[in-house]
């Protein structure tokens, strides 16, 4: 898979994408992530990529030209499955979206900034809009990092069998059960007896019940689905 991220603040994406599991996935050749500065496509002498809104009081708006040029150049090099725009005024990203996007080959992610983006970008260039939640960030960069992380970890070979994404919260519509490690007794705080029993069937039943109880307590809306 290849992901191209378009931003005006590439520095914001350096750390989240260059460590740990994502870095290893890149090293193994399972994913290529390219971060591009939209200013590189600006023809303005000050490399500006925004301008005043036609409607008064709306603040600065990201211009269409540099974004169109960036996307056109990328599309001339390969075919893209989606051009994703990260924005709070979109449908909320859920695990099902991550599953679907992890099957794609090439993705462009466009990070918004300032007060908004020229609507023609959304109407004519973007194919999918994603919000990561009902709150407003300073820009789409952290959202792009989150969506990238959620997608890349699902690519076969990225996670080991032990940390397999199949056992994630949400994959079966339930939160994950609690986990414990040694010592079995820490200053009187004990690991549940059943986990020390060595009986796989009992442990599986316990995990299932815990997952259900946890979901019922914390996210009952998931059970309704
Ligand atoms: N940009 C700003 N806020 C955002 C959000 N909640 N989701 C995606 N992109 C955003």
JSON list of N, CA and C in Angstrom, two decimals, residues 66-139:
[
{"chain": "A", "resi": 66, "resn": "UNK", "atom": "N", "xyz": [-3.24, 25.06, -5.64]},
{"chain": "A", "resi": 66, "resn": "UNK", "atom": "CA", "xyz": [-2.11, 24.21, -5.24]},
{"chain": "A", "resi": 66, "resn": "UNK", "atom": "C", "xyz": [-2.53, 22.76, -4.93]},
{"chain": "A", "resi": 67, "resn": "UNK", "atom": "N", "xyz": [-3.72, 22.62, -4.38]},
{"chain": "A", "resi": 67, "resn": "UNK", "atom": "CA", "xyz": [-4.22, 21.27, -4.03]},
{"chain": "A", "resi": 67, "resn": "UNK", "atom": "C", "xyz": [-4.52, 20.49, -5.30]},
{"chain": "A", "resi": 68, "resn": "UNK", "atom": "N", "xyz": [-5.17, 21.16, -6.26]},
{"chain": "A", "resi": 68, "resn": "UNK", "atom": "CA", "xyz": [-5.48, 20.51, -7.53]},
{"chain": "A", "resi": 68, "resn": "UNK", "atom": "C", "xyz": [-4.19, 20.08, -8.24]},
{"chain": "A", "resi": 69, "resn": "UNK", "atom": "N", "xyz": [-3.20, 20.97, -8.22]},
{"chain": "A", "resi": 69, "resn": "UNK", "atom": "CA", "xyz": [-1.93, 20.65, -8.90]},
{"chain": "A", "resi": 69, "resn": "UNK", "atom": "C", "xyz": [-1.25, 19.46, -8.23]},
{"chain": "A", "resi": 70, "resn": "UNK", "atom": "N", "xyz": [-1.26, 19.45, -6.91]},
{"chain": "A", "resi": 70, "resn": "UNK", "atom": "CA", "xyz": [-0.61, 18.35, -6.17]},
{"chain": "A", "resi": 70, "resn": "UNK", "atom": "C", "xyz": [-1.30, 17.02, -6.50]},
{"chain": "A", "resi": 71, "resn": "UNK", "atom": "N", "xyz": [-2.63, 17.03, -6.44]},
{"chain": "A", "resi": 71, "resn": "UNK", "atom": "CA", "xyz": [-3.39, 15.78, -6.68]},
{"chain": "A", "resi": 71, "resn": "UNK", "atom": "C", "xyz": [-3.22, 15.34, -8.14]},
{"chain": "A", "resi": 72, "resn": "UNK", "atom": "N", "xyz": [-3.26, 16.30, -9.05]},
{"chain": "A", "resi": 72, "resn": "UNK", "atom": "CA", "xyz": [-3.10, 15.96, -10.48]},
{"chain": "A", "resi": 72, "resn": "UNK", "atom": "C", "xyz": [-1.73, 15.34, -10.73]},
{"chain": "A", "resi": 73, "resn": "UNK", "atom": "N", "xyz": [-0.71, 15.91, -10.11]},
{"chain": "A", "resi": 73, "resn": "UNK", "atom": "CA", "xyz": [0.64, 15.35, -10.30]},
{"chain": "A", "resi": 73, "resn": "UNK", "atom": "C", "xyz": [0.72, 13.92, -9.76]},
{"chain": "A", "resi": 74, "resn": "UNK", "atom": "N", "xyz": [0.19, 13.70, -8.56]},
{"chain": "A", "resi": 74, "resn": "UNK", "atom": "CA", "xyz": [0.22, 12.34, -8.00]},
{"chain": "A", "resi": 74, "resn": "UNK", "atom": "C", "xyz": [-0.55, 11.36, -8.88]},
{"chain": "A", "resi": 75, "resn": "UNK", "atom": "N", "xyz": [-1.74, 11.82, -9.34]},
{"chain": "A", "resi": 75, "resn": "UNK", "atom": "CA", "xyz": [-2.58, 10.93, -10.17]},
{"chain": "A", "resi": 75, "resn": "UNK", "atom": "C", "xyz": [-1.93, 10.62, -11.51]},
{"chain": "A", "resi": 76, "resn": "UNK", "atom": "N", "xyz": [-1.03, 11.50, -11.97]},
{"chain": "A", "resi": 76, "resn": "UNK", "atom": "CA", "xyz": [-0.36, 11.23, -13.25]},
{"chain": "A", "resi": 76, "resn": "UNK", "atom": "C", "xyz": [0.69, 10.12, -13.08]},
{"chain": "A", "resi": 77, "resn": "UNK", "atom": "N", "xyz": [1.05, 9.84, -11.83]},
{"chain": "A", "resi": 77, "resn": "UNK", "atom": "CA", "xyz": [2.09, 8.83, -11.57]},
{"chain": "A", "resi": 77, "resn": "UNK", "atom": "C", "xyz": [1.52, 7.44, -11.27]},
{"chain": "A", "resi": 78, "resn": "UNK", "atom": "N", "xyz": [0.31, 7.40, -10.74]},
{"chain": "A", "resi": 78, "resn": "UNK", "atom": "CA", "xyz": [-0.31, 6.11, -10.41]},
{"chain": "A", "resi": 78, "resn": "UNK", "atom": "C", "xyz": [-1.81, 6.34, -10.20]},
{"chain": "A", "resi": 79, "resn": "UNK", "atom": "N", "xyz": [-2.56, 5.24, -10.13]},
{"chain": "A", "resi": 79, "resn": "UNK", "atom": "CA", "xyz": [-4.00, 5.38, -9.88]},
{"chain": "A", "resi": 79, "resn": "UNK", "atom": "C", "xyz": [-4.26, 5.36, -8.39]},
{"chain": "A", "resi": 80, "resn": "UNK", "atom": "N", "xyz": [-5.17, 6.19, -7.94]},
{"chain": "A", "resi": 80, "resn": "UNK", "atom": "CA", "xyz": [-5.51, 6.21, -6.51]},
{"chain": "A", "resi": 80, "resn": "UNK", "atom": "C", "xyz": [-6.92, 5.68, -6.30]},
{"chain": "A", "resi": 81, "resn": "UNK", "atom": "N", "xyz": [-7.08, 4.91, -5.21]},
{"chain": "A", "resi": 81, "resn": "UNK", "atom": "CA", "xyz": [-8.40, 4.36, -4.89]},
{"chain": "A", "resi": 81, "resn": "UNK", "atom": "C", "xyz": [-9.31, 5.41, -4.27]},
{"chain": "A", "resi": 82, "resn": "UNK", "atom": "N", "xyz": [-8.72, 6.26, -3.44]},
{"chain": "A", "resi": 82, "resn": "UNK", "atom": "CA", "xyz": [-9.52, 7.31, -2.80]},
{"chain": "A", "resi": 82, "resn": "UNK", "atom": "C", "xyz": [-8.66, 8.56, -2.60]},
{"chain": "A", "resi": 83, "resn": "UNK", "atom": "N", "xyz": [-9.32, 9.71, -2.67]},
{"chain": "A", "resi": 83, "resn": "UNK", "atom": "CA", "xyz": [-8.72, 10.97, -2.21]},
{"chain": "A", "resi": 83, "resn": "UNK", "atom": "C", "xyz": [-9.52, 11.35, -0.96]},
{"chain": "A", "resi": 84, "resn": "UNK", "atom": "N", "xyz": [-8.90, 11.19, 0.19]},
{"chain": "A", "resi": 84, "resn": "UNK", "atom": "CA", "xyz": [-9.60, 11.34, 1.47]},
{"chain": "A", "resi": 84, "resn": "UNK", "atom": "C", "xyz": [-9.34, 12.73, 2.04]},
{"chain": "A", "resi": 85, "resn": "UNK", "atom": "N", "xyz": [-10.39, 13.40, 2.45]},
{"chain": "A", "resi": 85, "resn": "UNK", "atom": "CA", "xyz": [-10.25, 14.71, 3.11]},
{"chain": "A", "resi": 85, "resn": "UNK", "atom": "C", "xyz": [-10.60, 14.54, 4.58]},
{"chain": "A", "resi": 86, "resn": "UNK", "atom": "N", "xyz": [-9.66, 14.94, 5.45]},
{"chain": "A", "resi": 86, "resn": "UNK", "atom": "CA", "xyz": [-9.88, 14.86, 6.90]},
{"chain": "A", "resi": 86, "resn": "UNK", "atom": "C", "xyz": [-10.54, 16.15, 7.36]},
{"chain": "A", "resi": 87, "resn": "UNK", "atom": "N", "xyz": [-11.71, 16.03, 7.93]},
{"chain": "A", "resi": 87, "resn": "UNK", "atom": "CA", "xyz": [-12.47, 17.22, 8.31]},
{"chain": "A", "resi": 87, "resn": "UNK", "atom": "C", "xyz": [-13.49, 16.86, 9.39]},
{"chain": "A", "resi": 88, "resn": "UNK", "atom": "N", "xyz": [-13.74, 17.79, 10.34]},
{"chain": "A", "resi": 88, "resn": "UNK", "atom": "CA", "xyz": [-14.71, 17.44, 11.39]},
{"chain": "A", "resi": 88, "resn": "UNK", "atom": "C", "xyz": [-16.15, 17.34, 10.86]},
{"chain": "A", "resi": 89, "resn": "UNK", "atom": "N", "xyz": [-16.44, 17.99, 9.73]},
{"chain": "A", "resi": 89, "resn": "UNK", "atom": "CA", "xyz": [-17.83, 17.94, 9.24]},
{"chain": "A", "resi": 89, "resn": "UNK", "atom": "C", "xyz": [-18.02, 16.80, 8.23]},
{"chain": "A", "resi": 90, "resn": "UNK", "atom": "N", "xyz": [-17.74, 15.59, 8.70]},
{"chain": "A", "resi": 90, "resn": "UNK", "atom": "CA", "xyz": [-17.90, 14.41, 7.85]},
{"chain": "A", "resi": 90, "resn": "UNK", "atom": "C", "xyz": [-18.40, 13.26, 8.72]},
{"chain": "A", "resi": 91, "resn": "UNK", "atom": "N", "xyz": [-18.68, 12.14, 8.08]},
{"chain": "A", "resi": 91, "resn": "UNK", "atom": "CA", "xyz": [-19.10, 10.96, 8.83]},
{"chain": "A", "resi": 91, "resn": "UNK", "atom": "C", "xyz": [-17.92, 10.45, 9.67]},
{"chain": "A", "resi": 92, "resn": "UNK", "atom": "N", "xyz": [-18.27, 9.92, 10.84]},
{"chain": "A", "resi": 92, "resn": "UNK", "atom": "CA", "xyz": [-17.20, 9.52, 11.76]},
{"chain": "A", "resi": 92, "resn": "UNK", "atom": "C", "xyz": [-16.56, 8.19, 11.36]},
{"chain": "A", "resi": 93, "resn": "UNK", "atom": "N", "xyz": [-15.23, 8.18, 11.40]},
{"chain": "A", "resi": 93, "resn": "UNK", "atom": "CA", "xyz": [-14.41, 7.01, 11.07]},
{"chain": "A", "resi": 93, "resn": "UNK", "atom": "C", "xyz": [-14.62, 5.91, 12.12]},
{"chain": "A", "resi": 94, "resn": "UNK", "atom": "N", "xyz": [-14.92, 4.69, 11.65]},
{"chain": "A", "resi": 94, "resn": "UNK", "atom": "CA", "xyz": [-15.07, 3.55, 12.56]},
{"chain": "A", "resi": 94, "resn": "UNK", "atom": "C", "xyz": [-14.21, 2.39, 12.04]},
{"chain": "A", "resi": 95, "resn": "UNK", "atom": "N", "xyz": [-14.12, 1.34, 12.85]},
{"chain": "A", "resi": 95, "resn": "UNK", "atom": "CA", "xyz": [-13.25, 0.20, 12.52]},
{"chain": "A", "resi": 95, "resn": "UNK", "atom": "C", "xyz": [-13.56, -0.38, 11.14]},
{"chain": "A", "resi": 96, "resn": "UNK", "atom": "N", "xyz": [-14.86, -0.41, 10.79]},
{"chain": "A", "resi": 96, "resn": "UNK", "atom": "CA", "xyz": [-15.25, -0.95, 9.48]},
{"chain": "A", "resi": 96, "resn": "UNK", "atom": "C", "xyz": [-14.57, -0.17, 8.34]},
{"chain": "A", "resi": 97, "resn": "UNK", "atom": "N", "xyz": [-14.46, 1.15, 8.50]},
{"chain": "A", "resi": 97, "resn": "UNK", "atom": "CA", "xyz": [-13.79, 1.97, 7.48]},
{"chain": "A", "resi": 97, "resn": "UNK", "atom": "C", "xyz": [-12.31, 1.61, 7.40]},
{"chain": "A", "resi": 98, "resn": "UNK", "atom": "N", "xyz": [-11.69, 1.41, 8.56]},
{"chain": "A", "resi": 98, "resn": "UNK", "atom": "CA", "xyz": [-10.27, 1.03, 8.58]},
{"chain": "A", "resi": 98, "resn": "UNK", "atom": "C", "xyz": [-10.10, -0.30, 7.85]},
{"chain": "A", "resi": 99, "resn": "UNK", "atom": "N", "xyz": [-10.99, -1.27, 8.14]},
{"chain": "A", "resi": 99, "resn": "UNK", "atom": "CA", "xyz": [-10.91, -2.58, 7.49]},
{"chain": "A", "resi": 99, "resn": "UNK", "atom": "C", "xyz": [-10.97, -2.42, 5.97]},
{"chain": "A", "resi": 100, "resn": "UNK", "atom": "N", "xyz": [-11.93, -1.63, 5.50]},
{"chain": "A", "resi": 100, "resn": "UNK", "atom": "CA", "xyz": [-12.10, -1.46, 4.05]},
{"chain": "A", "resi": 100, "resn": "UNK", "atom": "C", "xyz": [-10.91, -0.76, 3.43]},
{"chain": "A", "resi": 101, "resn": "UNK", "atom": "N", "xyz": [-10.44, 0.31, 4.08]},
{"chain": "A", "resi": 101, "resn": "UNK", "atom": "CA", "xyz": [-9.34, 1.08, 3.49]},
{"chain": "A", "resi": 101, "resn": "UNK", "atom": "C", "xyz": [-8.03, 0.29, 3.50]},
{"chain": "A", "resi": 102, "resn": "UNK", "atom": "N", "xyz": [-7.90, -0.66, 4.45]},
{"chain": "A", "resi": 102, "resn": "UNK", "atom": "CA", "xyz": [-6.65, -1.44, 4.51]},
{"chain": "A", "resi": 102, "resn": "UNK", "atom": "C", "xyz": [-6.50, -2.36, 3.29]},
{"chain": "A", "resi": 103, "resn": "UNK", "atom": "N", "xyz": [-7.60, -2.55, 2.54]},
{"chain": "A", "resi": 103, "resn": "UNK", "atom": "CA", "xyz": [-7.54, -3.41, 1.35]},
{"chain": "A", "resi": 103, "resn": "UNK", "atom": "C", "xyz": [-7.16, -2.62, 0.09]},
{"chain": "A", "resi": 104, "resn": "UNK", "atom": "N", "xyz": [-7.06, -1.30, 0.21]},
{"chain": "A", "resi": 104, "resn": "UNK", "atom": "CA", "xyz": [-6.77, -0.46, -0.97]},
{"chain": "A", "resi": 104, "resn": "UNK", "atom": "C", "xyz": [-5.29, -0.44, -1.28]},
{"chain": "A", "resi": 105, "resn": "UNK", "atom": "N", "xyz": [-4.97, 0.02, -2.49]},
{"chain": "A", "resi": 105, "resn": "UNK", "atom": "CA", "xyz": [-3.57, 0.03, -2.92]},
{"chain": "A", "resi": 105, "resn": "UNK", "atom": "C", "xyz": [-2.93, 1.41, -2.72]},
{"chain": "A", "resi": 106, "resn": "UNK", "atom": "N", "xyz": [-3.58, 2.43, -3.25]},
{"chain": "A", "resi": 106, "resn": "UNK", "atom": "CA", "xyz": [-3.01, 3.78, -3.16]},
{"chain": "A", "resi": 106, "resn": "UNK", "atom": "C", "xyz": [-4.05, 4.76, -2.64]},
{"chain": "A", "resi": 107, "resn": "UNK", "atom": "N", "xyz": [-3.66, 5.53, -1.62]},
{"chain": "A", "resi": 107, "resn": "UNK", "atom": "CA", "xyz": [-4.58, 6.50, -1.03]},
{"chain": "A", "resi": 107, "resn": "UNK", "atom": "C", "xyz": [-3.91, 7.87, -0.97]},
{"chain": "A", "resi": 108, "resn": "UNK", "atom": "N", "xyz": [-4.70, 8.91, -1.21]},
{"chain": "A", "resi": 108, "resn": "UNK", "atom": "CA", "xyz": [-4.24, 10.28, -0.93]},
{"chain": "A", "resi": 108, "resn": "UNK", "atom": "C", "xyz": [-5.03, 10.76, 0.28]},
{"chain": "A", "resi": 109, "resn": "UNK", "atom": "N", "xyz": [-4.35, 11.39, 1.23]},
{"chain": "A", "resi": 109, "resn": "UNK", "atom": "CA", "xyz": [-5.04, 12.02, 2.36]},
{"chain": "A", "resi": 109, "resn": "UNK", "atom": "C", "xyz": [-4.74, 13.50, 2.31]},
{"chain": "A", "resi": 110, "resn": "UNK", "atom": "N", "xyz": [-5.77, 14.29, 2.38]},
{"chain": "A", "resi": 110, "resn": "UNK", "atom": "CA", "xyz": [-5.64, 15.75, 2.31]},
{"chain": "A", "resi": 110, "resn": "UNK", "atom": "C", "xyz": [-6.01, 16.32, 3.68]},
{"chain": "A", "resi": 111, "resn": "UNK", "atom": "N", "xyz": [-5.06, 17.07, 4.27]},
{"chain": "A", "resi": 111, "resn": "UNK", "atom": "CA", "xyz": [-5.29, 17.64, 5.59]},
{"chain": "A", "resi": 111, "resn": "UNK", "atom": "C", "xyz": [-5.75, 19.08, 5.44]},
{"chain": "A", "resi": 112, "resn": "UNK", "atom": "N", "xyz": [-6.85, 19.42, 6.06]},
{"chain": "A", "resi": 112, "resn": "UNK", "atom": "CA", "xyz": [-7.34, 20.80, 6.03]},
{"chain": "A", "resi": 112, "resn": "UNK", "atom": "C", "xyz": [-6.66, 21.65, 7.09]},
{"chain": "A", "resi": 113, "resn": "UNK", "atom": "N", "xyz": [-6.70, 22.94, 6.91]},
{"chain": "A", "resi": 113, "resn": "UNK", "atom": "CA", "xyz": [-6.17, 23.90, 7.88]},
{"chain": "A", "resi": 113, "resn": "UNK", "atom": "C", "xyz": [-6.95, 25.18, 7.72]},
{"chain": "A", "resi": 114, "resn": "UNK", "atom": "N", "xyz": [-6.62, 26.20, 8.49]},
{"chain": "A", "resi": 114, "resn": "UNK", "atom": "CA", "xyz": [-7.33, 27.47, 8.47]},
{"chain": "A", "resi": 114, "resn": "UNK", "atom": "C", "xyz": [-8.81, 27.23, 8.72]},
{"chain": "A", "resi": 115, "resn": "UNK", "atom": "N", "xyz": [-9.64, 28.12, 8.23]},
{"chain": "A", "resi": 115, "resn": "UNK", "atom": "CA", "xyz": [-11.06, 28.02, 8.54]},
{"chain": "A", "resi": 115, "resn": "UNK", "atom": "C", "xyz": [-11.77, 27.00, 7.67]},
{"chain": "A", "resi": 116, "resn": "UNK", "atom": "N", "xyz": [-11.16, 26.66, 6.57]},
{"chain": "A", "resi": 116, "resn": "UNK", "atom": "CA", "xyz": [-11.84, 25.72, 5.69]},
{"chain": "A", "resi": 116, "resn": "UNK", "atom": "C", "xyz": [-11.10, 25.60, 4.39]},
{"chain": "A", "resi": 117, "resn": "UNK", "atom": "N", "xyz": [-11.74, 24.93, 3.47]},
{"chain": "A", "resi": 117, "resn": "UNK", "atom": "CA", "xyz": [-11.09, 24.66, 2.20]},
{"chain": "A", "resi": 117, "resn": "UNK", "atom": "C", "xyz": [-12.10, 25.04, 1.12]},
{"chain": "A", "resi": 118, "resn": "UNK", "atom": "N", "xyz": [-11.62, 25.53, 0.01]},
{"chain": "A", "resi": 118, "resn": "UNK", "atom": "CA", "xyz": [-12.52, 25.89, -1.10]},
{"chain": "A", "resi": 118, "resn": "UNK", "atom": "C", "xyz": [-13.42, 24.69, -1.41]},
{"chain": "A", "resi": 119, "resn": "UNK", "atom": "N", "xyz": [-14.73, 24.91, -1.37]},
{"chain": "A", "resi": 119, "resn": "UNK", "atom": "CA", "xyz": [-15.69, 23.81, -1.51]},
{"chain": "A", "resi": 119, "resn": "UNK", "atom": "C", "xyz": [-15.48, 23.02, -2.80]},
{"chain": "A", "resi": 120, "resn": "UNK", "atom": "N", "xyz": [-14.89, 23.67, -3.84]},
{"chain": "A", "resi": 120, "resn": "UNK", "atom": "CA", "xyz": [-14.70, 22.97, -5.11]},
{"chain": "A", "resi": 120, "resn": "UNK", "atom": "C", "xyz": [-13.70, 21.82, -4.99]},
{"chain": "A", "resi": 121, "resn": "UNK", "atom": "N", "xyz": [-12.80, 21.92, -3.99]},
{"chain": "A", "resi": 121, "resn": "UNK", "atom": "CA", "xyz": [-11.88, 20.79, -3.73]},
{"chain": "A", "resi": 121, "resn": "UNK", "atom": "C", "xyz": [-12.71, 19.58, -3.31]},
{"chain": "A", "resi": 122, "resn": "UNK", "atom": "N", "xyz": [-13.66, 19.83, -2.41]},
{"chain": "A", "resi": 122, "resn": "UNK", "atom": "CA", "xyz": [-14.49, 18.73, -1.90]},
{"chain": "A", "resi": 122, "resn": "UNK", "atom": "C", "xyz": [-15.44, 18.20, -2.98]},
{"chain": "A", "resi": 123, "resn": "UNK", "atom": "N", "xyz": [-15.95, 19.11, -3.80]},
{"chain": "A", "resi": 123, "resn": "UNK", "atom": "CA", "xyz": [-16.92, 18.70, -4.82]},
{"chain": "A", "resi": 123, "resn": "UNK", "atom": "C", "xyz": [-16.28, 17.93, -5.97]},
{"chain": "A", "resi": 124, "resn": "UNK", "atom": "N", "xyz": [-15.05, 18.30, -6.33]},
{"chain": "A", "resi": 124, "resn": "UNK", "atom": "CA", "xyz": [-14.49, 17.76, -7.57]},
{"chain": "A", "resi": 124, "resn": "UNK", "atom": "C", "xyz": [-13.25, 16.88, -7.41]},
{"chain": "A", "resi": 125, "resn": "UNK", "atom": "N", "xyz": [-12.56, 16.99, -6.28]},
{"chain": "A", "resi": 125, "resn": "UNK", "atom": "CA", "xyz": [-11.29, 16.25, -6.15]},
{"chain": "A", "resi": 125, "resn": "UNK", "atom": "C", "xyz": [-11.35, 15.16, -5.07]},
{"chain": "A", "resi": 126, "resn": "UNK", "atom": "N", "xyz": [-12.10, 15.43, -4.01]},
{"chain": "A", "resi": 126, "resn": "UNK", "atom": "CA", "xyz": [-12.16, 14.49, -2.89]},
{"chain": "A", "resi": 126, "resn": "UNK", "atom": "C", "xyz": [-13.19, 13.39, -3.18]},
{"chain": "A", "resi": 127, "resn": "UNK", "atom": "N", "xyz": [-12.84, 12.15, -2.82]},
{"chain": "A", "resi": 127, "resn": "UNK", "atom": "CA", "xyz": [-13.80, 11.05, -3.04]},
{"chain": "A", "resi": 127, "resn": "UNK", "atom": "C", "xyz": [-14.35, 10.50, -1.72]},
{"chain": "A", "resi": 128, "resn": "UNK", "atom": "N", "xyz": [-13.71, 10.84, -0.61]},
{"chain": "A", "resi": 128, "resn": "UNK", "atom": "CA", "xyz": [-14.15, 10.32, 0.69]},
{"chain": "A", "resi": 128, "resn": "UNK", "atom": "C", "xyz": [-13.80, 11.32, 1.78]},
{"chain": "A", "resi": 129, "resn": "UNK", "atom": "N", "xyz": [-14.77, 11.65, 2.64]},
{"chain": "A", "resi": 129, "resn": "UNK", "atom": "CA", "xyz": [-14.50, 12.59, 3.73]},
{"chain": "A", "resi": 129, "resn": "UNK", "atom": "C", "xyz": [-14.59, 11.85, 5.06]},
{"chain": "A", "resi": 130, "resn": "UNK", "atom": "N", "xyz": [-13.62, 12.11, 5.92]},
{"chain": "A", "resi": 130, "resn": "UNK", "atom": "CA", "xyz": [-13.55, 11.39, 7.19]},
{"chain": "A", "resi": 130, "resn": "UNK", "atom": "C", "xyz": [-13.36, 12.37, 8.35]},
{"chain": "A", "resi": 131, "resn": "UNK", "atom": "N", "xyz": [-14.17, 12.18, 9.40]},
{"chain": "A", "resi": 131, "resn": "UNK", "atom": "CA", "xyz": [-13.93, 12.86, 10.68]},
{"chain": "A", "resi": 131, "resn": "UNK", "atom": "C", "xyz": [-13.49, 11.79, 11.67]},
{"chain": "A", "resi": 132, "resn": "UNK", "atom": "N", "xyz": [-12.57, 12.14, 12.57]},
{"chain": "A", "resi": 132, "resn": "UNK", "atom": "CA", "xyz": [-12.20, 11.13, 13.58]},
{"chain": "A", "resi": 132, "resn": "UNK", "atom": "C", "xyz": [-13.02, 11.29, 14.86]},
{"chain": "A", "resi": 133, "resn": "UNK", "atom": "N", "xyz": [-13.87, 12.30, 14.94]},
{"chain": "A", "resi": 133, "resn": "UNK", "atom": "CA", "xyz": [-14.71, 12.45, 16.13]},
{"chain": "A", "resi": 133, "resn": "UNK", "atom": "C", "xyz": [-15.33, 13.83, 16.18]},
{"chain": "A", "resi": 134, "resn": "UNK", "atom": "N", "xyz": [-16.30, 13.98, 17.05]},
{"chain": "A", "resi": 134, "resn": "UNK", "atom": "CA", "xyz": [-17.04, 15.24, 17.14]},
{"chain": "A", "resi": 134, "resn": "UNK", "atom": "C", "xyz": [-16.31, 16.26, 17.99]},
{"chain": "A", "resi": 135, "resn": "UNK", "atom": "N", "xyz": [-15.16, 16.69, 17.53]},
{"chain": "A", "resi": 135, "resn": "UNK", "atom": "CA", "xyz": [-14.39, 17.75, 18.17]},
{"chain": "A", "resi": 135, "resn": "UNK", "atom": "C", "xyz": [-13.52, 18.34, 17.06]},
{"chain": "A", "resi": 136, "resn": "UNK", "atom": "N", "xyz": [-13.08, 19.57, 17.26]},
{"chain": "A", "resi": 136, "resn": "UNK", "atom": "CA", "xyz": [-12.34, 20.23, 16.17]},
{"chain": "A", "resi": 136, "resn": "UNK", "atom": "C", "xyz": [-10.86, 20.35, 16.53]},
{"chain": "A", "resi": 137, "resn": "UNK", "atom": "N", "xyz": [-10.02, 19.82, 15.68]},
{"chain": "A", "resi": 137, "resn": "UNK", "atom": "CA", "xyz": [-8.57, 19.92, 15.83]},
{"chain": "A", "resi": 137, "resn": "UNK", "atom": "C", "xyz": [-8.08, 21.15, 15.07]},
{"chain": "A", "resi": 138, "resn": "UNK", "atom": "N", "xyz": [-6.81, 21.51, 15.28]},
{"chain": "A", "resi": 138, "resn": "UNK", "atom": "CA", "xyz": [-6.28, 22.68, 14.57]},
{"chain": "A", "resi": 138, "resn": "UNK", "atom": "C", "xyz": [-6.07, 22.38, 13.09]},
{"chain": "A", "resi": 139, "resn": "UNK", "atom": "N", "xyz": [-6.00, 21.11, 12.74]},
{"chain": "A", "resi": 139, "resn": "UNK", "atom": "CA", "xyz": [-5.84, 20.74, 11.34]},
{"chain": "A", "resi": 139, "resn": "UNK", "atom": "C", "xyz": [-6.07, 19.25, 11.19]}
]
